[in-house]
GROMACS .gro file of C-alpha atoms in nm:
model
  309
    1MET     CA    1   0.000   0.000   0.000
    2SER     CA    2   0.152   0.334  -0.104
    3ILE     CA    3   0.192   0.620   0.144
    4LYS     CA    4  -0.055   0.895   0.051
    5CYS     CA    5   0.050   1.173   0.290
    6SER     CA    6   0.311   1.295   0.535
    7LEU     CA    7   0.235   1.228   0.901
    8ILE     CA    8   0.398   1.481   1.133
    9ILE     CA    9   0.425   1.411   1.505
   10ASP     CA   10   0.608   1.568   1.800
   11SER     CA   11   0.860   1.430   2.045
   12CYS     CA   12   0.620   1.449   2.341
   13CYS     CA   13   0.444   1.131   2.228
   14ASP     CA   14   0.711   0.935   2.420
   15LEU     CA   15   0.701   0.642   2.178
   16PRO     CA   16   1.006   0.420   2.119
   17ARG     CA   17   1.222   0.544   1.836
   18ASP     CA   18   1.178   0.224   1.634
   19VAL     CA   19   0.801   0.284   1.629
   20VAL     CA   20   0.817   0.639   1.494
   21ASP     CA   21   1.093   0.569   1.241
   22ALA     CA   22   0.839   0.473   0.975
   23GLU     CA   23   0.810   0.573   0.611
   24GLY     CA   24   0.650   0.914   0.563
   25VAL     CA   25   0.660   1.006   0.935
   26LYS     CA   26   0.830   1.332   1.035
   27ILE     CA   27   0.911   1.444   1.390
   28VAL     CA   28   0.925   1.796   1.531
   29SER     CA   29   1.110   1.826   1.859
   30PHE     CA   30   1.051   2.019   2.177
   31CYS     CA   31   1.355   2.144   2.369
   32TYR     CA   32   1.459   2.136   2.732
   33ASN     CA   33   1.710   2.340   2.927
   34ASN     CA   34   1.922   2.229   3.220
   35GLU     CA   35   2.249   2.310   3.392
   36SER     CA   36   2.449   2.203   3.088
   37GLY     CA   37   2.255   2.417   2.839
   38SER     CA   38   1.974   2.384   2.584
   39HIS     CA   39   1.897   2.046   2.431
   40THR     CA   40   1.670   1.907   2.162
   41ASP     CA   41   1.440   1.627   2.272
   42ASP     CA   42   1.579   1.362   2.039
   43MET     CA   43   1.387   1.084   2.214
   44TYR     CA   44   1.695   0.960   2.400
   45ALA     CA   45   1.922   0.933   2.099
   46SER     CA   46   2.197   1.135   2.272
   47LEU     CA   47   2.148   1.030   2.636
   48THR     CA   48   1.966   0.762   2.829
   49ALA     CA   49   1.652   0.805   3.036
   50HIS     CA   50   1.851   0.701   3.342
   51GLU     CA   51   2.107   0.977   3.283
   52PHE     CA   52   1.834   1.240   3.249
   53TYR     CA   53   1.638   1.139   3.558
   54GLU     CA   54   1.946   1.072   3.768
   55ALA     CA   55   2.045   1.436   3.710
   56MET     CA   56   1.701   1.543   3.836
   57ARG     CA   57   1.744   1.324   4.143
   58GLY     CA   58   2.073   1.505   4.199
   59GLY     CA   59   1.905   1.845   4.207
   60ASP     CA   60   1.885   1.949   3.840
   61GLU     CA   61   1.561   2.137   3.770
   62PRO     CA   62   1.525   2.146   3.389
   63SER     CA   63   1.272   2.359   3.204
   64THR     CA   64   1.113   2.319   2.862
   65SER     CA   65   1.047   2.522   2.549
   66GLN     CA   66   0.796   2.452   2.275
   67VAL     CA   67   0.849   2.389   1.906
   68THR     CA   68   0.924   2.720   1.734
   69LEU     CA   69   0.738   2.879   1.444
   70GLY     CA   70   1.046   2.836   1.227
   71GLU     CA   71   1.065   2.464   1.297
   72PHE     CA   72   0.702   2.415   1.201
   73LEU     CA   73   0.752   2.619   0.884
   74GLU     CA   74   1.052   2.406   0.796
   75VAL     CA   75   0.874   2.072   0.833
   76PHE     CA   76   0.560   2.197   0.656
   77THR     CA   77   0.770   2.332   0.368
   78GLN     CA   78   0.951   2.000   0.342
   79ALA     CA   79   0.618   1.816   0.323
   80TYR     CA   80   0.494   2.056   0.056
   81GLU     CA   81   0.808   2.011  -0.153
   82GLU     CA   82   0.761   1.634  -0.140
   83GLY     CA   83   0.429   1.685  -0.317
   84LYS     CA   84   0.202   1.510  -0.066
   85PRO     CA   85  -0.068   1.637   0.171
   86ALA     CA   86   0.029   1.644   0.539
   87VAL     CA   87  -0.125   1.591   0.882
   88LEU     CA   88   0.021   1.716   1.210
   89LEU     CA   89  -0.091   1.543   1.531
   90SER     CA   90  -0.007   1.797   1.800
   91PHE     CA   91   0.061   1.783   2.173
   92SER     CA   92  -0.237   1.902   2.380
   93SER     CA   93  -0.316   2.271   2.337
   94ALA     CA   94  -0.419   2.285   2.704
   95LEU     CA   95  -0.064   2.205   2.811
   96SER     CA   96   0.146   2.393   2.557
   97GLY     CA   97   0.130   2.677   2.307
   98SER     CA   98   0.280   2.447   2.044
   99TYR     CA   99  -0.056   2.378   1.877
  100SER     CA  100  -0.128   2.751   1.838
  101THR     CA  101   0.217   2.803   1.689
  102ALA     CA  102   0.157   2.517   1.447
  103CYS     CA  103  -0.171   2.675   1.336
  104ILE     CA  104   0.005   3.006   1.267
  105ALA     CA  105   0.271   2.825   1.064
  106ALA     CA  106   0.003   2.632   0.875
  107ASP     CA  107  -0.176   2.956   0.783
  108GLN     CA  108   0.148   3.105   0.653
  109ILE     CA  109   0.228   2.798   0.444
  110LYS     CA  110  -0.123   2.788   0.299
  111GLN     CA  111  -0.103   3.156   0.206
  112ALA     CA  112   0.222   3.089   0.021
  113HIS     CA  113   0.096   2.762  -0.130
  114PRO     CA  114  -0.286   2.765  -0.153
  115ASP     CA  115  -0.287   2.424  -0.321
  116PHE     CA  116  -0.116   2.253  -0.024
  117GLU     CA  117  -0.345   2.028   0.179
  118LEU     CA  118  -0.241   2.050   0.544
  119HIS     CA  119  -0.435   1.942   0.853
  120VAL     CA  120  -0.338   2.035   1.210
  121VAL     CA  121  -0.506   1.822   1.479
  122ASP     CA  122  -0.499   1.900   1.850
  123THR     CA  123  -0.474   1.553   2.007
  124LYS     CA  124  -0.576   1.692   2.350
  125LEU     CA  125  -0.338   1.431   2.490
  126ALA     CA  126   0.022   1.408   2.605
  127SER     CA  127   0.298   1.157   2.669
  128ILE     CA  128   0.200   0.793   2.610
  129ALA     CA  129  -0.170   0.879   2.576
  130GLU     CA  130  -0.073   1.095   2.278
  131GLY     CA  131   0.162   0.811   2.186
  132LEU     CA  132  -0.124   0.561   2.181
  133LEU     CA  133  -0.314   0.775   1.931
  134ILE     CA  134  -0.002   0.820   1.719
  135TYR     CA  135   0.087   0.449   1.739
  136GLU     CA  136  -0.242   0.362   1.570
  137ALA     CA  137  -0.225   0.666   1.339
  138ILE     CA  138   0.106   0.537   1.205
  139ARG     CA  139  -0.056   0.200   1.136
  140GLN     CA  140  -0.347   0.365   0.953
  141HIS     CA  141  -0.102   0.591   0.769
  142GLN     CA  142   0.102   0.293   0.650
  143LYS     CA  143  -0.219   0.125   0.529
  144GLY     CA  144  -0.280   0.415   0.291
  145MET     CA  145  -0.519   0.658   0.461
  146THR     CA  146  -0.541   0.995   0.291
  147ALA     CA  147  -0.455   1.312   0.484
  148ALA     CA  148  -0.821   1.408   0.521
  149GLU     CA  149  -0.914   1.058   0.636
  150LEU     CA  150  -0.630   1.048   0.888
  151ALA     CA  151  -0.719   1.390   1.030
  152ASP     CA  152  -1.085   1.293   1.063
  153TRP     CA  153  -0.992   0.960   1.220
  154ALA     CA  154  -0.760   1.119   1.478
  155SER     CA  155  -1.010   1.393   1.566
  156GLU     CA  156  -1.261   1.126   1.667
  157ALA     CA  157  -1.027   0.853   1.796
  158LEU     CA  158  -0.863   1.081   2.054
  159TYR     CA  159  -1.175   1.057   2.270
  160TYR     CA  160  -1.128   0.679   2.295
  161ALA     CA  161  -0.765   0.705   2.406
  162HIS     CA  162  -0.725   0.676   2.783
  163GLY     CA  163  -0.412   0.769   2.973
  164TYR     CA  164  -0.353   0.750   3.348
  165PHE     CA  165  -0.035   0.811   3.542
  166MET     CA  166   0.101   0.825   3.893
  167VAL     CA  167   0.358   1.082   3.997
  168SER     CA  168   0.604   0.991   4.269
  169ASP     CA  169   0.689   1.340   4.389
  170LEU     CA  170   0.419   1.601   4.447
  171GLU     CA  171   0.692   1.864   4.444
  172SER     CA  172   0.725   1.820   4.067
  173LEU     CA  173   0.358   1.910   4.022
  174HIS     CA  174   0.403   2.208   4.251
  175ARG     CA  175   0.694   2.341   4.045
  176GLY     CA  176   0.476   2.303   3.736
  177GLY     CA  177   0.201   2.511   3.897
  178ARG     CA  178  -0.045   2.221   3.924
  179ILE     CA  179  -0.085   2.219   4.304
  180PRO     CA  180  -0.013   2.461   4.592
  181ARG     CA  181   0.306   2.427   4.799
  182SER     CA  182   0.104   2.338   5.109
  183VAL     CA  183  -0.059   2.043   4.933
  184ALA     CA  184   0.278   1.920   4.807
  185PHE     CA  185   0.419   1.938   5.160
  186ALA     CA  186   0.121   1.758   5.316
  187GLY     CA  187   0.122   1.495   5.043
  188SER     CA  188   0.488   1.416   5.100
  189LYS     CA  189   0.420   1.353   5.468
  190LEU     CA  190   0.127   1.122   5.388
  191ASP     CA  191   0.307   0.936   5.107
  192ALA     CA  192   0.017   1.042   4.883
  193LYS     CA  193   0.053   0.958   4.515
  194PRO     CA  194  -0.167   1.165   4.282
  195LEU     CA  195  -0.331   0.975   3.998
  196LEU     CA  196  -0.388   1.189   3.691
  197GLY     CA  197  -0.565   1.160   3.357
  198PHE     CA  198  -0.681   1.396   3.084
  199GLY     CA  199  -0.988   1.615   3.065
  200LEU     CA  200  -1.181   1.644   2.741
  201ASP     CA  201  -1.005   1.974   2.669
  202GLY     CA  202  -0.664   1.812   2.705
  203SER     CA  203  -0.583   1.952   3.048
  204LEU     CA  204  -0.461   1.737   3.335
  205ALA     CA  205  -0.735   1.601   3.560
  206LEU     CA  206  -0.690   1.458   3.908
  207VAL     CA  207  -0.870   1.123   3.910
  208GLY     CA  208  -0.761   0.992   4.249
  209VAL     CA  209  -0.499   0.973   4.522
  210ALA     CA  210  -0.331   0.656   4.647
  211ARG     CA  211  -0.135   0.591   4.965
  212GLY     CA  212   0.190   0.448   4.835
  213ARG     CA  213   0.312   0.319   4.500
  214LYS     CA  214   0.172  -0.033   4.529
  215LYS     CA  215  -0.180   0.097   4.584
  216GLY     CA  216  -0.123   0.350   4.308
  217MET     CA  217  -0.030   0.080   4.058
  218LYS     CA  218  -0.330  -0.123   4.165
  219ALA     CA  219  -0.549   0.182   4.096
  220LEU     CA  220  -0.397   0.220   3.747
  221VAL     CA  221  -0.492  -0.140   3.671
  222GLU     CA  222  -0.843  -0.078   3.805
  223TYR     CA  223  -0.882   0.223   3.571
  224PHE     CA  224  -0.771  -0.003   3.287
  225GLU     CA  225  -1.020  -0.277   3.376
  226ARG     CA  226  -1.304  -0.029   3.425
  227ASN     CA  227  -1.261   0.175   3.108
  228ARG     CA  228  -1.104  -0.037   2.835
  229GLU     CA  229  -1.273  -0.203   2.540
  230ALA     CA  230  -1.149  -0.561   2.511
  231ASP     CA  231  -1.167  -0.577   2.131
  232SER     CA  232  -1.012  -0.237   2.062
  233GLU     CA  233  -0.718  -0.189   1.826
  234GLY     CA  234  -0.566  -0.533   1.866
  235GLY     CA  235  -0.529  -0.510   2.243
  236VAL     CA  236  -0.241  -0.262   2.228
  237VAL     CA  237  -0.155  -0.108   2.566
  238LEU     CA  238   0.128   0.138   2.626
  239THR     CA  239   0.314   0.158   2.956
  240GLY     CA  240   0.552   0.437   3.045
  241ASN     CA  241   0.807   0.496   3.315
  242ALA     CA  242   1.040   0.775   3.422
  243ASP     CA  243   1.340   0.558   3.504
  244CYS     CA  244   1.164   0.303   3.724
  245PRO     CA  245   1.188  -0.016   3.513
  246LYS     CA  246   1.119  -0.255   3.802
  247ASP     CA  247   0.793  -0.078   3.881
  248VAL     CA  248   0.675  -0.077   3.521
  249ALA     CA  249   0.758  -0.448   3.494
  250ARG     CA  250   0.540  -0.506   3.799
  251LEU     CA  251   0.261  -0.297   3.646
  252GLU     CA  252   0.283  -0.492   3.321
  253ASP     CA  253   0.255  -0.821   3.512
  254MET     CA  254  -0.061  -0.690   3.678
  255LEU     CA  255  -0.205  -0.584   3.342
  256VAL     CA  256  -0.132  -0.922   3.184
  257LYS     CA  257  -0.308  -1.093   3.473
  258ALA     CA  258  -0.611  -0.879   3.388
  259ASP     CA  259  -0.584  -0.973   3.018
  260GLU     CA  260  -0.323  -1.219   2.896
  261ASP     CA  261  -0.380  -1.124   2.530
  262LEU     CA  262  -0.248  -0.769   2.564
  263VAL     CA  263   0.013  -0.635   2.324
  264LEU     CA  264   0.234  -0.427   2.554
  265VAL     CA  265   0.453  -0.144   2.425
  266ASP     CA  266   0.705  -0.025   2.684
  267CYS     CA  267   0.792   0.346   2.661
  268ASN     CA  268   1.039   0.573   2.839
  269ILE     CA  269   0.888   0.902   2.952
  270GLY     CA  270   1.079   1.162   2.753
  271PRO     CA  271   1.275   1.454   2.896
  272VAL     CA  272   1.017   1.721   2.812
  273ILE     CA  273   0.737   1.542   2.996
  274GLY     CA  274   0.991   1.436   3.258
  275CYS     CA  275   1.076   1.797   3.339
  276HIS     CA  276   0.723   1.839   3.474
  277VAL     CA  277   0.649   1.502   3.634
  278GLY     CA  278   0.989   1.415   3.775
  279PRO     CA  279   1.157   1.076   3.817
  280ASP     CA  280   0.963   0.758   3.893
  281MET     CA  281   0.639   0.851   3.718
  282ILE     CA  282   0.456   0.544   3.590
  283ALA     CA  283   0.175   0.541   3.332
  284VAL     CA  284  -0.063   0.330   3.126
  285ALA     CA  285  -0.251   0.417   2.807
  286PHE     CA  286  -0.513   0.208   2.631
  287TRP     CA  287  -0.815   0.222   2.400
  288GLY     CA  288  -1.144   0.233   2.585
  289LYS     CA  289  -1.487   0.382   2.623
  290ASP     CA  290  -1.578   0.714   2.463
  291ARG     CA  291  -1.452   0.962   2.723
  292ARG     CA  292  -1.726   1.206   2.622
  293GLU     CA  293  -1.973   0.960   2.776
  294THR     CA  294  -1.776   0.919   3.099
  295VAL     CA  295  -1.728   1.284   3.185
  296SER     CA  296  -1.527   1.368   3.496
  297VAL     CA  297  -1.673   1.565   3.787
  298VAL     CA  298  -1.474   1.872   3.684
  299ASP     CA  299  -1.602   1.854   3.326
  300ARG     CA  300  -1.961   1.805   3.445
  301ILE     CA  301  -1.934   2.120   3.656
  302ALA     CA  302  -1.786   2.312   3.363
  303ASN     CA  303  -2.063   2.194   3.130
  304LYS     CA  304  -2.326   2.296   3.385
  305VAL     CA  305  -2.177   2.644   3.417
  306LYS     CA  306  -2.173   2.686   3.039
  307LYS     CA  307  -2.540   2.582   3.011
  308ASN     CA  308  -2.643   2.830   3.280
  309ARG     CA  309  -2.485   3.128   3.106
   0.00000   0.00000   0.00000
């Protein structure tokens, strides 16, 4: 089956490099900054996950920067010059300005080349949840989907992608502005592990709190059992870890006990996501129920407010 379009993804999908190195797939990279300078997120081509997270454990507090307008213009121009339509699957707009920048770049390219078919899709996901969507998008892309078909597919499929993760250190969320300092301090004393997912708008949503990592991993498996669709997308499940391979192996054993037919894809949480979640984060992503039909408490409140206006 011939490739009918360019598929453009970003480095925050946290997929293994051998998965994204497929024909017709292009990658735009976020950057991160630490004590040694500015670095491109090359998906651990130039350093290992252990090296990155060990530096954080040693006191390094890296920051991130989004994909620039120039980088989007460059990859869009390259796609245009190859003579094929293109689709960008972007990191959640609720967590980064990258999607907005991509839209600006797309408008500029279309003004210069009105005949160029280019679709920019906000995945409203991040890390391995975004990776799950892209994993299947690559498969559909390789099967010969057109750009319009792929954009339409992704815009609907994203609501069936579930991602849940447990953060080890509440201080990392505090530094990222997600929780107050007082909550981070209290949580550290209680050994509380926040369990997070994604709202329908792509923002982070607190879905629970566990006392300790073992109970947290058990909760991740319970979310999987409660929300997945057994016959979805060949049983592919992504797991992710921020340099805690023993824990993710334990999580995978628990998942296999829940369903021995799973196809597990083990992912390292990349440095850009890692800057915000810190070492020892563990995650699971899977295909499941339509998330629009299982709206969180926060989303229900938001919808009620909108209706009352």
